[in-house]
mmCIF file with all atom_site columns, C-alpha atoms in Angstrom:
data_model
loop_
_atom_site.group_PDB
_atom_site.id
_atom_site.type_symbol
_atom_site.label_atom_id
_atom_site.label_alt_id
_atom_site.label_comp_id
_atom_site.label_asym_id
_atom_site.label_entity_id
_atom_site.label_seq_id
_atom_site.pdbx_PDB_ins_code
_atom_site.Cartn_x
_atom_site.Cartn_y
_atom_site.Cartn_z
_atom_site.occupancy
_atom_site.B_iso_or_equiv
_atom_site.pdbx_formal_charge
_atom_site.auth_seq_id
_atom_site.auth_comp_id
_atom_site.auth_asym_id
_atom_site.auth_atom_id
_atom_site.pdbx_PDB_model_num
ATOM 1   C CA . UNK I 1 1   ? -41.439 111.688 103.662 1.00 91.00 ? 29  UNK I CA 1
ATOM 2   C CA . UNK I 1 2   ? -44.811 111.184 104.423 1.00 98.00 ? 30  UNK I CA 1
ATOM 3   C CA . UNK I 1 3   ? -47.243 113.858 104.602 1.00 98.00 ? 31  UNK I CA 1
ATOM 4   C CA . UNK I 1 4   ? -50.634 114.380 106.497 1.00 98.00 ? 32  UNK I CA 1
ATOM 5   C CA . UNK I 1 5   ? -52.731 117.456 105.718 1.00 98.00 ? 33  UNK I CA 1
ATOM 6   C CA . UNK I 1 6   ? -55.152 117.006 108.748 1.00 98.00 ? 34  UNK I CA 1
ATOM 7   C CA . UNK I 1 7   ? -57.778 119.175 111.201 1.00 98.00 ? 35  UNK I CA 1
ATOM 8   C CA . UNK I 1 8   ? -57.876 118.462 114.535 1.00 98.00 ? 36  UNK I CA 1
ATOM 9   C CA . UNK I 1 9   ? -60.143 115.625 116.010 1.00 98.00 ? 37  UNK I CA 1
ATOM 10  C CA . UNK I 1 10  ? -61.497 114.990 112.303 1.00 98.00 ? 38  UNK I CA 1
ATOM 11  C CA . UNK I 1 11  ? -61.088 111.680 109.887 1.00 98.00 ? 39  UNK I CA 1
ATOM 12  C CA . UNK I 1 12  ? -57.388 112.411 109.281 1.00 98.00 ? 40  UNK I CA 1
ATOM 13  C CA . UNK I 1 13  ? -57.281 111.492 113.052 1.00 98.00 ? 41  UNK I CA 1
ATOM 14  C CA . UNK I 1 14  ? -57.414 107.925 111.723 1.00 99.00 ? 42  UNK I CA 1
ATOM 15  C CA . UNK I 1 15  ? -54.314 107.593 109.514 1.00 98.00 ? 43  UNK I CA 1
ATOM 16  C CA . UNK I 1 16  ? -52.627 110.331 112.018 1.00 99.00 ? 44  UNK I CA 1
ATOM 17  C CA . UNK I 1 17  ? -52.931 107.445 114.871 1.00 99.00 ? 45  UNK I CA 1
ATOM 18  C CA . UNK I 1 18  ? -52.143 104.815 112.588 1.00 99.00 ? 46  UNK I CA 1
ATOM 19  C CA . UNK I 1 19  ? -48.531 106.500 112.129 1.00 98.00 ? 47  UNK I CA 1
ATOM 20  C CA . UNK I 1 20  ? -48.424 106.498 115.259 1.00 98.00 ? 48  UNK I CA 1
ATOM 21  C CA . UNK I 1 21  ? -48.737 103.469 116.382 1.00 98.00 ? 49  UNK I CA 1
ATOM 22  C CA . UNK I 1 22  ? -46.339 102.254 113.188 1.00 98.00 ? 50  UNK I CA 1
ATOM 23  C CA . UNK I 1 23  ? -43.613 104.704 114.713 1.00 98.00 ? 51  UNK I CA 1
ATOM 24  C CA . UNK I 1 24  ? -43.241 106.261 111.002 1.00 98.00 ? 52  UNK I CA 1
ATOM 25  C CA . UNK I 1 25  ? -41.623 110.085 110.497 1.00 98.00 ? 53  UNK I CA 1
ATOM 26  C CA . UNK I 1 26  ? -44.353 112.122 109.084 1.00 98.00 ? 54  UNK I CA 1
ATOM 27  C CA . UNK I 1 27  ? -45.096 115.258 108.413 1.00 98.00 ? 55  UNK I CA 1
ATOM 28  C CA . UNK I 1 28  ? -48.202 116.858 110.073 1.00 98.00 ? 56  UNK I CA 1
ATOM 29  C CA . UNK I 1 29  ? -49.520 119.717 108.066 1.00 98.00 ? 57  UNK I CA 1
ATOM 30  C CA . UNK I 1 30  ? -52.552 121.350 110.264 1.00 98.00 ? 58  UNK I CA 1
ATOM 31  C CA . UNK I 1 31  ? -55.865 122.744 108.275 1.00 98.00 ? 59  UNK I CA 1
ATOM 32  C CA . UNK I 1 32  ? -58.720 124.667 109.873 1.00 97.00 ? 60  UNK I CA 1
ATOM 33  C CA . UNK I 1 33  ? -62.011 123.140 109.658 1.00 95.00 ? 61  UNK I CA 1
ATOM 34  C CA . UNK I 1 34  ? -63.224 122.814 106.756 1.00 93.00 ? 62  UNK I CA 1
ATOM 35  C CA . UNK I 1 35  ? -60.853 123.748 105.004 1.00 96.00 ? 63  UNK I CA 1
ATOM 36  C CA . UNK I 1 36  ? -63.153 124.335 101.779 1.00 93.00 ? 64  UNK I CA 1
ATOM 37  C CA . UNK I 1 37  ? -64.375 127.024 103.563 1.00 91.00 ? 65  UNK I CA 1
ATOM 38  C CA . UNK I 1 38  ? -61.175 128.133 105.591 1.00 94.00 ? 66  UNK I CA 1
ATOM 39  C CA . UNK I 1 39  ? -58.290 127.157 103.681 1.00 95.00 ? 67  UNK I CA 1
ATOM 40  C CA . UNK I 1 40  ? -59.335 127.854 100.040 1.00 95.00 ? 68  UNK I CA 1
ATOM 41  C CA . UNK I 1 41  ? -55.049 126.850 98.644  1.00 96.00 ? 69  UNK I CA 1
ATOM 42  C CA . UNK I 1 42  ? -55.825 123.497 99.785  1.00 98.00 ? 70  UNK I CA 1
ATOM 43  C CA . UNK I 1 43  ? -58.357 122.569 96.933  1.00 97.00 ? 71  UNK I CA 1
ATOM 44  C CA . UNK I 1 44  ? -55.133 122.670 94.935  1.00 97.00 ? 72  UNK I CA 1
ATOM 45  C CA . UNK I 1 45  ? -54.000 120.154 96.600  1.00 97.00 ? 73  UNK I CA 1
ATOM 46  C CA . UNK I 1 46  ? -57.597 118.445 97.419  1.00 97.00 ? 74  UNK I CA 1
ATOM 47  C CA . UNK I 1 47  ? -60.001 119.261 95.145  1.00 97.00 ? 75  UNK I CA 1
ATOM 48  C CA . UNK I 1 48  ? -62.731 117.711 97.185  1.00 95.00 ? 76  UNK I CA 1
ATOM 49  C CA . UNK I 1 49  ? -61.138 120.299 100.016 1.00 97.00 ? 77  UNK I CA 1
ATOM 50  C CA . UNK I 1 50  ? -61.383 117.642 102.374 1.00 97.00 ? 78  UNK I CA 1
ATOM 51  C CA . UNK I 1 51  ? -58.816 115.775 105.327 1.00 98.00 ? 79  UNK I CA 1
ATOM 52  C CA . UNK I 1 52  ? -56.862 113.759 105.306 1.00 98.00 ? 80  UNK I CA 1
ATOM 53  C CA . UNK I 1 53  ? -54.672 114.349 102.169 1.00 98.00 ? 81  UNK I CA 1
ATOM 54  C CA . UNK I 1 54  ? -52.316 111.878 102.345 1.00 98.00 ? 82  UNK I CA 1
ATOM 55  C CA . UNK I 1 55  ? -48.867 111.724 100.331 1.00 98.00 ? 83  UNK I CA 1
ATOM 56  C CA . UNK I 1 56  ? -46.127 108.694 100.763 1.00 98.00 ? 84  UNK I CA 1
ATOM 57  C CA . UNK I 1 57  ? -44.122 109.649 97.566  1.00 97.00 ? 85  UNK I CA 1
ATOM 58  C CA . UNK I 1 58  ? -46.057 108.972 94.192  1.00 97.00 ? 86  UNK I CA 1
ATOM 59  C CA . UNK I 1 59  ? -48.836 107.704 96.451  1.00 98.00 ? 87  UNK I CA 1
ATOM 60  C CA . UNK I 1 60  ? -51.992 110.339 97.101  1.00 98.00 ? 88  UNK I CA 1
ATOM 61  C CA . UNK I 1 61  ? -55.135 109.121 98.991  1.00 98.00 ? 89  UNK I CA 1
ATOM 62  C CA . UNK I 1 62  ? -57.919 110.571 100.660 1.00 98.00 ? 90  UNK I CA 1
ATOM 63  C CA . UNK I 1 63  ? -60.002 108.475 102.454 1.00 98.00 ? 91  UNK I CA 1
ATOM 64  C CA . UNK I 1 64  ? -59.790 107.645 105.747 1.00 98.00 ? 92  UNK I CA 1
ATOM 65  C CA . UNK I 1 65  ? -59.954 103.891 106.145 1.00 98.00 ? 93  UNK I CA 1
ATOM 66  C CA . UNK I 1 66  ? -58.088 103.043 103.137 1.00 98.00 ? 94  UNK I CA 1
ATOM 67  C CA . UNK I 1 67  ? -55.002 105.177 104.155 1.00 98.00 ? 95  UNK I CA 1
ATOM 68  C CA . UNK I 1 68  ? -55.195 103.193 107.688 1.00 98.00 ? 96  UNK I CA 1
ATOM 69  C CA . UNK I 1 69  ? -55.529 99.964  105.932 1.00 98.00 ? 97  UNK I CA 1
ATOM 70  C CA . UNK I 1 70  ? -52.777 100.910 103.276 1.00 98.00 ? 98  UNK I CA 1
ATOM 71  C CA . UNK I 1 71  ? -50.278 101.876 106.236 1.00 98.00 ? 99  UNK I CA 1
ATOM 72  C CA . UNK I 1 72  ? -51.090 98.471  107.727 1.00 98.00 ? 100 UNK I CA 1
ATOM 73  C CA . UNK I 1 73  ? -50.376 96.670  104.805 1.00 97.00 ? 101 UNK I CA 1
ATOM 74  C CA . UNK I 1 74  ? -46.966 98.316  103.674 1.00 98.00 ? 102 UNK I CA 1
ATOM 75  C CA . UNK I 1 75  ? -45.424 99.301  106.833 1.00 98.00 ? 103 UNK I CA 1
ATOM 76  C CA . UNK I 1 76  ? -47.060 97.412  109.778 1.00 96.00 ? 104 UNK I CA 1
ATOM 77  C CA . UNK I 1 77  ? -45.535 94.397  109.428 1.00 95.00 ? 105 UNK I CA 1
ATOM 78  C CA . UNK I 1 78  ? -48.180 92.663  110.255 1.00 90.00 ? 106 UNK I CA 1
ATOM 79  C CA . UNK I 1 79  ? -48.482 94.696  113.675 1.00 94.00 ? 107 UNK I CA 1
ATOM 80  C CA . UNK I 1 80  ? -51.650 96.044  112.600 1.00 98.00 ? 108 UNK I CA 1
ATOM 81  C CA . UNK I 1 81  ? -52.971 94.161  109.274 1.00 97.00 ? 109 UNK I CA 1
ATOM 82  C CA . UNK I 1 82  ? -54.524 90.782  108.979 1.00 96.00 ? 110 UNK I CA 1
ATOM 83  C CA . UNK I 1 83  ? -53.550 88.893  105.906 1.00 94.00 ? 111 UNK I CA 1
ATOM 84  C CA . UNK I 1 84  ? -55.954 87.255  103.559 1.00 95.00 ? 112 UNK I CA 1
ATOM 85  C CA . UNK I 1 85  ? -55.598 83.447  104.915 1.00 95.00 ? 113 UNK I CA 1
ATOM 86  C CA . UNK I 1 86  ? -56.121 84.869  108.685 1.00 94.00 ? 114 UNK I CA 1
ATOM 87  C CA . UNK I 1 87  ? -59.642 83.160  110.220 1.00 94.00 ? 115 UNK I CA 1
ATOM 88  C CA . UNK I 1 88  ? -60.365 86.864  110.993 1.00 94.00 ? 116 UNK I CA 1
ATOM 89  C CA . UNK I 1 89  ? -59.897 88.162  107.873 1.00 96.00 ? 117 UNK I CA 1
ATOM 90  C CA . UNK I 1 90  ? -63.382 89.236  106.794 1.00 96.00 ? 118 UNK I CA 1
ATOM 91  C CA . UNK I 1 91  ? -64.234 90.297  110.280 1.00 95.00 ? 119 UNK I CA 1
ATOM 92  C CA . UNK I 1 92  ? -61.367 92.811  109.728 1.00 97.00 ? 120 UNK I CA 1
ATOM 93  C CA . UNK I 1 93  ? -62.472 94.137  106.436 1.00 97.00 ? 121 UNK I CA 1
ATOM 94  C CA . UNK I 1 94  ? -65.927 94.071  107.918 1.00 97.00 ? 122 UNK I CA 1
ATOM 95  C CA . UNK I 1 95  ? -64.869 95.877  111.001 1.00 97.00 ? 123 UNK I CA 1
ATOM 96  C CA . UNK I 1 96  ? -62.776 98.727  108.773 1.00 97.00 ? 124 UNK I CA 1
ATOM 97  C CA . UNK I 1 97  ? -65.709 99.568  106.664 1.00 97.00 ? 125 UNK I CA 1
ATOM 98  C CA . UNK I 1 98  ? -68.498 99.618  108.981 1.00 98.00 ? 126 UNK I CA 1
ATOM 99  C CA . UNK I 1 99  ? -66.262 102.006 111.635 1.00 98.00 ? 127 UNK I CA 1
ATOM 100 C CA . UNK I 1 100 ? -66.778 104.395 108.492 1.00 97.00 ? 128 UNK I CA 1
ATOM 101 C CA . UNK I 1 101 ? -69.731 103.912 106.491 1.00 97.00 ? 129 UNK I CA 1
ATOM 102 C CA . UNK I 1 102 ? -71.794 102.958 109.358 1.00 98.00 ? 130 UNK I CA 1
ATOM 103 C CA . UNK I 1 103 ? -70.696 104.635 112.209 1.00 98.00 ? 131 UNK I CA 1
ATOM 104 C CA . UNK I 1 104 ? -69.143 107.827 110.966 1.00 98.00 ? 132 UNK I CA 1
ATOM 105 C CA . UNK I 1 105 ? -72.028 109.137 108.716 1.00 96.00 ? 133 UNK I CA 1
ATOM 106 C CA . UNK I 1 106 ? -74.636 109.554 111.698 1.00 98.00 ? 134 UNK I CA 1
ATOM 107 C CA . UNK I 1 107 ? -71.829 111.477 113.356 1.00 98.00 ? 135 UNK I CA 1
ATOM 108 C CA . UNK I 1 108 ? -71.128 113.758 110.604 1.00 97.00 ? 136 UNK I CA 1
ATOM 109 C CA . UNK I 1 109 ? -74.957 114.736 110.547 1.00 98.00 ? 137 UNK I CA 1
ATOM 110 C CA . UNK I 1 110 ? -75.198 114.978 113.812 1.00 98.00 ? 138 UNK I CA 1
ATOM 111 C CA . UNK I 1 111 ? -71.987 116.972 114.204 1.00 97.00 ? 139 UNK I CA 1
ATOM 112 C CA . UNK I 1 112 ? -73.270 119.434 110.907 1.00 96.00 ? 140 UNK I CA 1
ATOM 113 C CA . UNK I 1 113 ? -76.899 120.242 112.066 1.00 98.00 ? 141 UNK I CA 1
ATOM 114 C CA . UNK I 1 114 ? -76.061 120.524 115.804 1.00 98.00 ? 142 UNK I CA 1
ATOM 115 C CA . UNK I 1 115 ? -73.251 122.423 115.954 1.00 96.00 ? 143 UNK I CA 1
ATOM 116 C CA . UNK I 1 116 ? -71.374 123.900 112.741 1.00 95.00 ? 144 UNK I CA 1
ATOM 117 C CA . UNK I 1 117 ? -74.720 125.349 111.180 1.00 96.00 ? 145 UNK I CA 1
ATOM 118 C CA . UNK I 1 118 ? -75.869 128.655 111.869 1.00 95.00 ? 146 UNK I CA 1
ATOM 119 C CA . UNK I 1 119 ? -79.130 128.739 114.008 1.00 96.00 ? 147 UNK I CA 1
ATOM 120 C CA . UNK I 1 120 ? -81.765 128.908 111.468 1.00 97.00 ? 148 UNK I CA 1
ATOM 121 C CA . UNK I 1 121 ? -79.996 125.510 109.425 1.00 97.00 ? 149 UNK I CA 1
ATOM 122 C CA . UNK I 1 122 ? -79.612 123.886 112.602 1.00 97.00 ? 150 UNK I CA 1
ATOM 123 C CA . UNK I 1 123 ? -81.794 120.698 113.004 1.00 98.00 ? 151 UNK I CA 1
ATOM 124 C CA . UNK I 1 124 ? -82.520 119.186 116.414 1.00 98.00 ? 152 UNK I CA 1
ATOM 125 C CA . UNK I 1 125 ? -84.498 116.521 114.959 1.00 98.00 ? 153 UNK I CA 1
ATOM 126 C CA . UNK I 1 126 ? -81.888 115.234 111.993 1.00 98.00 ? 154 UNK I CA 1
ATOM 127 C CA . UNK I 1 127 ? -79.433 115.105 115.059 1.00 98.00 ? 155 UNK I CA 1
ATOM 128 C CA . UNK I 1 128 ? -81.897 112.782 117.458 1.00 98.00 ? 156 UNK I CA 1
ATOM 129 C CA . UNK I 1 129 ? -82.596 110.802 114.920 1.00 98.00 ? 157 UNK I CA 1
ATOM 130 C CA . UNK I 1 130 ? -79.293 110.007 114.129 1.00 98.00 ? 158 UNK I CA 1
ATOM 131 C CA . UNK I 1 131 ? -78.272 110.073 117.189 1.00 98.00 ? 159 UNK I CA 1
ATOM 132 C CA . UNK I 1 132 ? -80.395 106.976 117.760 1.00 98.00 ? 160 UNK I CA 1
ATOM 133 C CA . UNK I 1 133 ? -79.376 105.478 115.017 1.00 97.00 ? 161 UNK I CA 1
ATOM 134 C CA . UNK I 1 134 ? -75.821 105.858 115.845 1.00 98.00 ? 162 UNK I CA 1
ATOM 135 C CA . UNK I 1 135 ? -76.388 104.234 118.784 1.00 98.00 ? 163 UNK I CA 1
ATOM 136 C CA . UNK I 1 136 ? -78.401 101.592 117.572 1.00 98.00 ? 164 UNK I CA 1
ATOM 137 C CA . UNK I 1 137 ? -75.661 100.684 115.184 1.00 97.00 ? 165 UNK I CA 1
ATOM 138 C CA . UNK I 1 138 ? -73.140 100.164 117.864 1.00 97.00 ? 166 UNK I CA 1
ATOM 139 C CA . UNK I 1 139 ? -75.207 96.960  118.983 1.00 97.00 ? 167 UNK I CA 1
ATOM 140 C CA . UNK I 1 140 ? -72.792 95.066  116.864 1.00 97.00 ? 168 UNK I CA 1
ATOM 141 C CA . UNK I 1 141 ? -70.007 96.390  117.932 1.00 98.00 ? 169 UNK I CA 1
ATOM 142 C CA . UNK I 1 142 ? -70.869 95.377  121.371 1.00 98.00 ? 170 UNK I CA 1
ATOM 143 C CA . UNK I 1 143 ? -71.678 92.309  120.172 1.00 97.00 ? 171 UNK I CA 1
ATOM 144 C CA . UNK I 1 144 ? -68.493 91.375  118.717 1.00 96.00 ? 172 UNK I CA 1
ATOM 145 C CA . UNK I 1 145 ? -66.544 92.576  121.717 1.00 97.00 ? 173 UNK I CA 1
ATOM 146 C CA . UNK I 1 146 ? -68.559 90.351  124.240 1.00 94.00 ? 174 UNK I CA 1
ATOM 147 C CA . UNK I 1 147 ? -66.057 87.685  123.444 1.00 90.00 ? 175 UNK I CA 1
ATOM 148 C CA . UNK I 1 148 ? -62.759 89.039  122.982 1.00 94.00 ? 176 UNK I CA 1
ATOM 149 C CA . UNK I 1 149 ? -60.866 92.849  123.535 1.00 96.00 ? 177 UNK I CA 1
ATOM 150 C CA . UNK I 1 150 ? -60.812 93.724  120.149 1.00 97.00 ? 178 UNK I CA 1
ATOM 151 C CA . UNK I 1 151 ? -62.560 93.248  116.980 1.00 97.00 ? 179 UNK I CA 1
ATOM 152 C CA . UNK I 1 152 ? -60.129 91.000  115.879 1.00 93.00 ? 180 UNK I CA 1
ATOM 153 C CA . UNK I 1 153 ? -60.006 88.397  118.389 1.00 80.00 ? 181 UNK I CA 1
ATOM 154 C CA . UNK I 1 154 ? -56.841 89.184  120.892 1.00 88.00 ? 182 UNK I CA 1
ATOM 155 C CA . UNK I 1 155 ? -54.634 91.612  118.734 1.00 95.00 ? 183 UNK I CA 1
ATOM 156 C CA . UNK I 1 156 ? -55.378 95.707  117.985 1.00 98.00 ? 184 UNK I CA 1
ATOM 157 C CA . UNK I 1 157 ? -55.392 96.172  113.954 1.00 98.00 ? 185 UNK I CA 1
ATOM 158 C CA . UNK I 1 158 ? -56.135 98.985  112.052 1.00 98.00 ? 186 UNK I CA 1
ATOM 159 C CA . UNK I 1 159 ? -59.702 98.131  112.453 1.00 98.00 ? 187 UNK I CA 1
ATOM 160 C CA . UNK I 1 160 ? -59.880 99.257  115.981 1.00 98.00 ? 188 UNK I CA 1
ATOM 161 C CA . UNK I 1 161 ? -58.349 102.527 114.670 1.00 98.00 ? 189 UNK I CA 1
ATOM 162 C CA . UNK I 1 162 ? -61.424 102.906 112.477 1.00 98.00 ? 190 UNK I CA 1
ATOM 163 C CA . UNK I 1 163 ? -63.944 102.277 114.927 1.00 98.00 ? 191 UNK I CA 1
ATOM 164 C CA . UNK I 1 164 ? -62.269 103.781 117.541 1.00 98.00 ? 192 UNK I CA 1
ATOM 165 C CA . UNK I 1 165 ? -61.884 106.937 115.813 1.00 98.00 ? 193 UNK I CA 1
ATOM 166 C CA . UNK I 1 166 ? -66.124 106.876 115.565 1.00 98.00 ? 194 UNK I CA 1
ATOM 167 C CA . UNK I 1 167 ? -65.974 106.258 119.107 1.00 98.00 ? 195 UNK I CA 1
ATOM 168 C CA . UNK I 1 168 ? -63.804 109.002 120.260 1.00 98.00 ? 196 UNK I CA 1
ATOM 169 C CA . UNK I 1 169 ? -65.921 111.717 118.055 1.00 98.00 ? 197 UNK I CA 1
ATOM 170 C CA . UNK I 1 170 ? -68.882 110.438 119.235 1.00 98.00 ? 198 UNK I CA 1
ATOM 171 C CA . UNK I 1 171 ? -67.600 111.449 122.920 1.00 98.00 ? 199 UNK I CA 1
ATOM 172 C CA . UNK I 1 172 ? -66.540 114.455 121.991 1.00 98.00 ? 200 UNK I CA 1
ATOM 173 C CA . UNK I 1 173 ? -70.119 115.396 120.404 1.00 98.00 ? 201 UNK I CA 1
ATOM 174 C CA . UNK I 1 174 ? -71.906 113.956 124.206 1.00 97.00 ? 202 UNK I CA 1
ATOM 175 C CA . UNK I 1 175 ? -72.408 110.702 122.785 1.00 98.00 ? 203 UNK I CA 1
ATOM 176 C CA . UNK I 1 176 ? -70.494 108.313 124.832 1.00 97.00 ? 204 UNK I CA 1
ATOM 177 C CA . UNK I 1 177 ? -72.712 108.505 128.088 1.00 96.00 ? 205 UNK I CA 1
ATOM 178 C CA . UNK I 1 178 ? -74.979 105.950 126.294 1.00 96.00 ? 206 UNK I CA 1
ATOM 179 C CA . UNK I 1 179 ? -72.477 103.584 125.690 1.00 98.00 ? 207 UNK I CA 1
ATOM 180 C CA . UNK I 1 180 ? -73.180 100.098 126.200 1.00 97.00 ? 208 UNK I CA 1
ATOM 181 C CA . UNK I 1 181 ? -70.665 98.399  128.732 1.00 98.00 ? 209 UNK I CA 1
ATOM 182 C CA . UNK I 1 182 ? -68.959 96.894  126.305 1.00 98.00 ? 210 UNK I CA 1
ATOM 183 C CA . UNK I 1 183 ? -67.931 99.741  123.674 1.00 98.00 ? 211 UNK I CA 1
ATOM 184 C CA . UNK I 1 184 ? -67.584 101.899 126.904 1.00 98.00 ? 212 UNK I CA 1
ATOM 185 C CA . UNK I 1 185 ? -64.396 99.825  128.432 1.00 98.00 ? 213 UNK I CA 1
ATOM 186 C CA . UNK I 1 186 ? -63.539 99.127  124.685 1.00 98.00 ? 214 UNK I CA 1
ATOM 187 C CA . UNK I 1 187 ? -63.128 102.761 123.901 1.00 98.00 ? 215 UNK I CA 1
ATOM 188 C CA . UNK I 1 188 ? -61.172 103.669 127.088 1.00 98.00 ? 216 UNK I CA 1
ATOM 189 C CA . UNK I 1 189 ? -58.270 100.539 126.574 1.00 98.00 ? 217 UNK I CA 1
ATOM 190 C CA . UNK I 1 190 ? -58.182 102.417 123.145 1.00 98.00 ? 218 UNK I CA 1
ATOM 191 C CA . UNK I 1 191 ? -58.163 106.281 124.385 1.00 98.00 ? 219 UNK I CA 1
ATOM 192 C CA . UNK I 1 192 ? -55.644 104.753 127.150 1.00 98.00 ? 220 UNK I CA 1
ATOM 193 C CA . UNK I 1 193 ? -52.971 103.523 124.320 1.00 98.00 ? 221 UNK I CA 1
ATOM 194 C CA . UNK I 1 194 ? -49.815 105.241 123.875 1.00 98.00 ? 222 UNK I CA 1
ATOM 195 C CA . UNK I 1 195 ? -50.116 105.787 120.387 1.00 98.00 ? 223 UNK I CA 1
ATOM 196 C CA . UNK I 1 196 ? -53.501 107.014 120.759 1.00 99.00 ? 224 UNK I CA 1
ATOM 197 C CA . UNK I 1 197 ? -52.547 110.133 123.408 1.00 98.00 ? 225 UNK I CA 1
ATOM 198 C CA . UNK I 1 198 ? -49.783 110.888 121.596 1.00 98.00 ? 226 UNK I CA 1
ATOM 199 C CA . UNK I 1 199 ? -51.504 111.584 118.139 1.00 98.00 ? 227 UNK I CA 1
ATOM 200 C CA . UNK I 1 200 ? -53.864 113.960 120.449 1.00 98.00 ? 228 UNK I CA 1
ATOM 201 C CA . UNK I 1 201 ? -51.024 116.020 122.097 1.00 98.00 ? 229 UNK I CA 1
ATOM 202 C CA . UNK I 1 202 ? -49.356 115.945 118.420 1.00 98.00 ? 230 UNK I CA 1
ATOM 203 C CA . UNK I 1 203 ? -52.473 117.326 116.665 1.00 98.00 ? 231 UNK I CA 1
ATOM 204 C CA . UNK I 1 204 ? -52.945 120.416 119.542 1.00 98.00 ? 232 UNK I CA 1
ATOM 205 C CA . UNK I 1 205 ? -49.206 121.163 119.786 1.00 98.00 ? 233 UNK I CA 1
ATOM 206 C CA . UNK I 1 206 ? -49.232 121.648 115.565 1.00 98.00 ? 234 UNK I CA 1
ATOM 207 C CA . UNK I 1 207 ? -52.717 123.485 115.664 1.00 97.00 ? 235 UNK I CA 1
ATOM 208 C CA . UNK I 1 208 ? -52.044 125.445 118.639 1.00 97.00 ? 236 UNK I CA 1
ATOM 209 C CA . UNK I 1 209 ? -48.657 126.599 116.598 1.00 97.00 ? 237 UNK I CA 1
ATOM 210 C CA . UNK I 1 210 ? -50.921 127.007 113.852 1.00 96.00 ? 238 UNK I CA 1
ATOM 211 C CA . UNK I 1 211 ? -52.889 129.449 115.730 1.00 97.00 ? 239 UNK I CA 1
ATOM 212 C CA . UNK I 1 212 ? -55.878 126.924 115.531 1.00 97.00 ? 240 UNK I CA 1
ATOM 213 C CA . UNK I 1 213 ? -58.751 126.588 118.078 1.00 92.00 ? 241 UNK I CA 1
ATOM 214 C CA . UNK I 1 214 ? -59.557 123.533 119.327 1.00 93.00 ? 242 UNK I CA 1
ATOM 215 C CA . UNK I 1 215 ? -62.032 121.469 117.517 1.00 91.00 ? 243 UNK I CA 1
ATOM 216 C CA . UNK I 1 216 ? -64.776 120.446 117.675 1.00 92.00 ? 244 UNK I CA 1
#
């Protein structure tokens, strides 16, 4: 059985959509956030007391992306990887890695000195700054989707997850007013998925039963 150790609306959202949009049995284990702070047992199971934890037997990752990209790879049957002869190939890897070291960082700051800080640590400058440079960074994401749906030509990968995991915090932190017309109709095909609203009613159902506010 698989197993996701996750907080609500945070990077285990990415591997939590990607299983569901692969139609795998998991098992969703809810974590208040952070959970270095919240959940202290976890660290036994994360030392780095971060989400997601992932487990698919002997297999135990962490990171975000790579989880998403492993799923693709060994259960998507090619429904959401692209293999290494495709044309698109190094756009995908591209795309997969810039949705999180490019795109997620500013949001992390932004989300850490705006809102989870007590007053006196908060810092309104850190989050314009990289709030602008968030949004400066999503020129080439609208770039790349001013000639096709998704960032791999015609078909959703596990790419789009990525990315559109950066997009969907960044509306939940007030970001997504400023999106360029592009990312903005990009972002709502992928909040309109199936998969997509499904791994949000799955994540408040198991926090809400976990006694969890919602976050963030």
């Amino acid at each position: 059985m698989i197993r996701l150790y996750h907080c609500e609306n945070a990077r285990s959202f990415r591997p939590l959509w990607a299983l569901e949009e692969l139609d795998l049995d998991y098992e969703l284990v809810m974590l208040p956030f952070p959970p270095r702070a919240h959940a202290r047992d976890y660290l036994a199971i994360n030392p780095l007391g971060t989400v997601p934890a992932f487990f698919d037997g002997d297999t135990a990752m962490t990171e975000s992306a790579a989880i998403c990209q492993y799923l693709a790879c060994r259960y998507g049957d090619g429904r959401l990887d692209v293999g290494a002869d495709a044309p698109d190939y190094g756009a995908y890897l591209n795309a997969l890695h810039f949705g999180e070291a490019t795109l997620t960082f500013p949001l992390a700051l932004i989300l850490r000195y705006g809102r989870l800080e007590a007053e006196p640590r908060r810092q309104p400058q850190v989050v314009e700054d990289y709030r602008r440079w968030f949004h400066g960074r999503l020129r080439a994401i609208e770039s790349r989707l001013a000639q096709r749906p998704h960032l791999c030509g015609e078909r959703f990968t596990a790419a789009d997850i990525v990315v559109g995991y950066a997009l969907h915090l960044a509306g939940l932190l007030g970001l997504g007013t400023d999106f360029l017309p592009m990312t903005a109709a990009y972002a709502q095909r992928l909040a309109a998925r199936p998969a997509f609203q499904r791994a949000l009613a799955r994540q408040r159902t198991a926090a809400a039963a976990a006694g969890l506010e919602p976050f963030p």
